[in-house]
Short mmCIF file of C-alpha atoms in Angstrom, two decimals:
data_model
loop_
_atom_site.label_atom_id
_atom_site.label_comp_id
_atom_site.label_asym_id
_atom_site.label_seq_id
_atom_site.Cartn_x
_atom_site.Cartn_y
_atom_site.Cartn_z
CA UNK A 1 113.45 81.39 118.92
CA UNK A 2 111.54 78.95 116.80
CA UNK A 3 112.83 79.66 112.95
CA UNK A 4 110.12 77.76 111.57
CA UNK A 5 107.65 80.24 112.70
CA UNK A 6 108.81 84.14 113.99
CA UNK A 7 106.52 87.19 115.17
CA UNK A 8 108.31 90.03 114.79
CA UNK A 9 107.05 93.92 116.41
CA UNK A 10 108.92 96.83 114.17
CA UNK A 11 108.16 100.11 115.99
CA UNK A 12 109.23 103.62 115.47
CA UNK A 13 107.91 107.00 114.17
CA UNK A 14 106.13 107.61 110.97
CA UNK A 15 108.29 108.90 108.25
CA UNK A 16 110.90 106.30 109.49
CA UNK A 17 109.43 103.66 107.15
CA UNK A 18 107.93 101.42 109.65
CA UNK A 19 105.29 100.11 107.34
CA UNK A 20 107.48 99.75 104.28
CA UNK A 21 110.20 97.21 106.58
CA UNK A 22 106.75 95.44 107.37
CA UNK A 23 105.38 95.40 103.52
CA UNK A 24 108.47 94.33 102.02
CA UNK A 25 109.04 91.58 104.54
CA UNK A 26 105.46 90.24 104.37
CA UNK A 27 105.94 90.82 100.24
CA UNK A 28 109.14 88.58 100.65
CA UNK A 29 108.23 85.68 102.51
CA UNK A 30 104.23 85.40 100.57
CA UNK A 31 106.96 85.33 97.70
CA UNK A 32 109.20 82.47 98.73
CA UNK A 33 105.44 80.65 99.35
CA UNK A 34 105.74 81.62 103.49
CA UNK A 35 102.80 81.64 105.75
CA UNK A 36 102.87 85.73 106.11
CA UNK A 37 100.58 88.33 108.06
CA UNK A 38 101.44 92.02 108.53
CA UNK A 39 99.19 94.16 110.73
CA UNK A 40 100.15 97.84 110.57
CA UNK A 41 99.31 100.20 113.57
CA UNK A 42 99.69 104.02 113.56
CA UNK A 43 97.85 106.96 114.25
CA UNK A 44 96.54 109.65 111.82
CA UNK A 45 99.54 111.69 112.00
CA UNK A 46 102.59 110.48 108.98
CA UNK A 47 105.02 111.54 110.57
CA UNK A 48 105.87 112.11 114.27
CA UNK A 49 103.17 109.05 115.43
CA UNK A 50 104.30 106.27 116.88
CA UNK A 51 104.02 103.56 113.73
CA UNK A 52 104.05 100.08 114.99
CA UNK A 53 103.92 96.86 112.64
CA UNK A 54 103.28 93.02 113.26
CA UNK A 55 104.77 90.54 111.13
CA UNK A 56 104.58 86.90 111.26
CA UNK A 57 106.78 84.52 108.91
CA UNK A 58 105.99 80.84 108.85
CA UNK A 59 106.54 77.97 107.21
CA UNK A 60 102.77 76.68 108.44
CA UNK A 61 99.14 78.06 108.66
CA UNK A 62 98.86 80.98 111.29
CA UNK A 63 95.62 81.18 112.60
CA UNK A 64 95.90 84.50 114.25
CA UNK A 65 97.46 87.79 113.48
CA UNK A 66 98.20 89.45 117.01
CA UNK A 67 101.11 87.64 119.10
CA UNK A 68 101.58 88.22 122.69
CA UNK A 69 105.48 88.45 122.66
CA UNK A 70 107.51 88.70 120.22
CA UNK A 71 110.73 87.14 118.90
CA UNK A 72 112.18 89.96 117.16
CA UNK A 73 111.32 93.63 118.40
CA UNK A 74 113.11 96.39 116.06
CA UNK A 75 112.85 99.61 118.03
CA UNK A 76 114.13 102.54 115.80
CA UNK A 77 113.70 105.33 119.04
CA UNK A 78 112.54 105.73 122.19
CA UNK A 79 109.16 106.28 122.37
CA UNK A 80 109.01 103.15 120.52
CA UNK A 81 110.64 101.23 123.38
CA UNK A 82 107.36 102.49 125.74
CA UNK A 83 104.84 101.53 123.11
CA UNK A 84 106.34 98.08 122.32
CA UNK A 85 107.52 97.24 125.92
CA UNK A 86 104.62 94.97 126.89
CA UNK A 87 105.96 92.49 123.94
CA UNK A 88 108.85 91.55 125.34
CA UNK A 89 109.53 88.44 126.74
CA UNK A 90 112.62 86.66 128.35
CA UNK A 91 113.47 85.11 124.54
CA UNK A 92 112.69 88.43 122.60
CA UNK A 93 115.75 89.44 120.33
CA UNK A 94 116.27 93.08 120.41
CA UNK A 95 117.82 95.12 117.05
CA UNK A 96 117.81 99.27 118.70
CA UNK A 97 118.45 102.16 116.89
CA UNK A 98 120.96 103.62 119.38
CA UNK A 99 121.31 106.87 117.14
CA UNK A 100 118.26 107.45 118.52
CA UNK A 101 117.76 105.28 122.01
CA UNK A 102 119.94 105.84 124.93
CA UNK A 103 121.38 101.91 126.12
CA UNK A 104 119.53 102.66 129.98
CA UNK A 105 115.92 102.62 128.46
CA UNK A 106 116.58 99.20 127.09
CA UNK A 107 115.30 96.25 129.45
CA UNK A 108 118.48 94.53 130.79
CA UNK A 109 118.65 91.13 128.71
CA UNK A 110 122.00 90.10 126.79
CA UNK A 111 119.51 89.98 123.85
CA UNK A 112 119.83 93.77 122.44
CA UNK A 113 121.48 94.39 119.29
CA UNK A 114 122.59 97.82 119.06
CA UNK A 115 123.26 99.54 115.43
CA UNK A 116 123.54 102.58 114.86
CA UNK A 117 120.91 103.12 111.51
CA UNK A 118 120.15 106.88 111.88
CA UNK A 119 123.72 108.08 111.67
CA UNK A 120 124.87 105.32 109.54
CA UNK A 121 121.80 105.83 106.58
CA UNK A 122 122.71 110.08 106.87
CA UNK A 123 126.34 109.78 106.41
CA UNK A 124 126.93 106.67 104.39
CA UNK A 125 123.87 106.52 102.16
CA UNK A 126 120.48 109.12 102.16
CA UNK A 127 118.66 109.52 105.51
CA UNK A 128 115.34 107.87 103.00
CA UNK A 129 117.70 104.61 103.21
CA UNK A 130 116.67 104.29 106.87
CA UNK A 131 114.10 101.90 106.77
CA UNK A 132 116.61 99.50 104.14
CA UNK A 133 119.12 99.61 105.85
CA UNK A 134 117.69 98.21 109.19
CA UNK A 135 115.50 95.51 106.82
CA UNK A 136 119.15 94.41 106.04
CA UNK A 137 119.85 94.44 109.92
CA UNK A 138 116.37 92.54 110.25
CA UNK A 139 117.30 89.78 107.63
CA UNK A 140 120.05 87.55 109.61
CA UNK A 141 117.37 86.89 112.30
CA UNK A 142 115.51 85.57 109.99
CA UNK A 143 116.89 82.44 108.63
CA UNK A 144 113.60 81.41 106.86
CA UNK A 145 113.56 84.24 104.49
CA UNK A 146 115.88 84.79 101.34
CA UNK A 147 117.83 87.99 100.21
CA UNK A 148 117.40 87.65 96.66
CA UNK A 149 113.10 88.09 97.95
CA UNK A 150 113.34 90.23 99.86
CA UNK A 151 115.80 92.59 97.33
CA UNK A 152 112.49 91.80 94.56
CA UNK A 153 110.51 92.81 97.25
CA UNK A 154 112.54 95.90 97.70
CA UNK A 155 112.15 96.70 94.04
CA UNK A 156 108.49 95.71 93.76
CA UNK A 157 107.54 98.07 96.96
CA UNK A 158 109.74 101.21 95.92
CA UNK A 159 109.59 100.59 92.42
CA UNK A 160 107.43 104.09 91.25
CA UNK A 161 110.70 105.98 93.32
CA UNK A 162 113.30 104.02 91.53
CA UNK A 163 111.87 105.27 88.68
CA UNK A 164 111.52 108.32 89.15
CA UNK A 165 114.87 108.71 90.38
CA UNK A 166 117.12 105.87 89.31
CA UNK A 167 120.05 106.30 91.56
CA UNK A 168 118.37 105.55 94.85
CA UNK A 169 117.75 102.00 93.64
CA UNK A 170 121.26 100.83 93.51
CA UNK A 171 121.57 103.34 96.91
CA UNK A 172 118.76 101.26 98.66
CA UNK A 173 120.50 97.58 97.83
CA UNK A 174 123.67 99.00 99.22
CA UNK A 175 121.88 99.96 102.53
CA UNK A 176 120.37 96.36 102.65
CA UNK A 177 123.82 95.33 102.29
CA UNK A 178 125.28 97.25 104.68
CA UNK A 179 122.16 96.43 107.31
CA UNK A 180 123.07 92.91 106.82
CA UNK A 181 126.61 93.32 107.95
CA UNK A 182 125.53 95.12 110.94
CA UNK A 183 124.26 92.13 112.65
#
């Protein structure tokens, strides 16, 4: 994977925080002075439909928001695999939520990292921390992106939720660290 430019596709179900992950990655990259593009793609349903986020992070200018093959594919449920299969190339690294995805439906390639994201979020934190836990699992695959910028972007993106429930801030930062430890 070219570390100076990374094409990321994050796919799951509406309500799993797919767009939140995409926004935080893009916000953190921009704050760090990197070039970034974020393109959301989802149905009219707020929950239940397939949700996809296309994110690119680069040291150089980015000329086009779409891409044919992802460097990193993050899938959180089985329907997301079907929706994103055409973006998998021979070098694509895959992070799969094995809480909701059976290993046999994944492509037979050795670039798959399975994480028990949903179960960990539910048992160790709260279901609402799933997106930040997954964000943490993504970070080791993005050597350009510095954790301190990601943490700042989390605070900016989720600030209103943290103000309403201050205990969520520490919980989300713990979920981020737990996610990093998974990969």
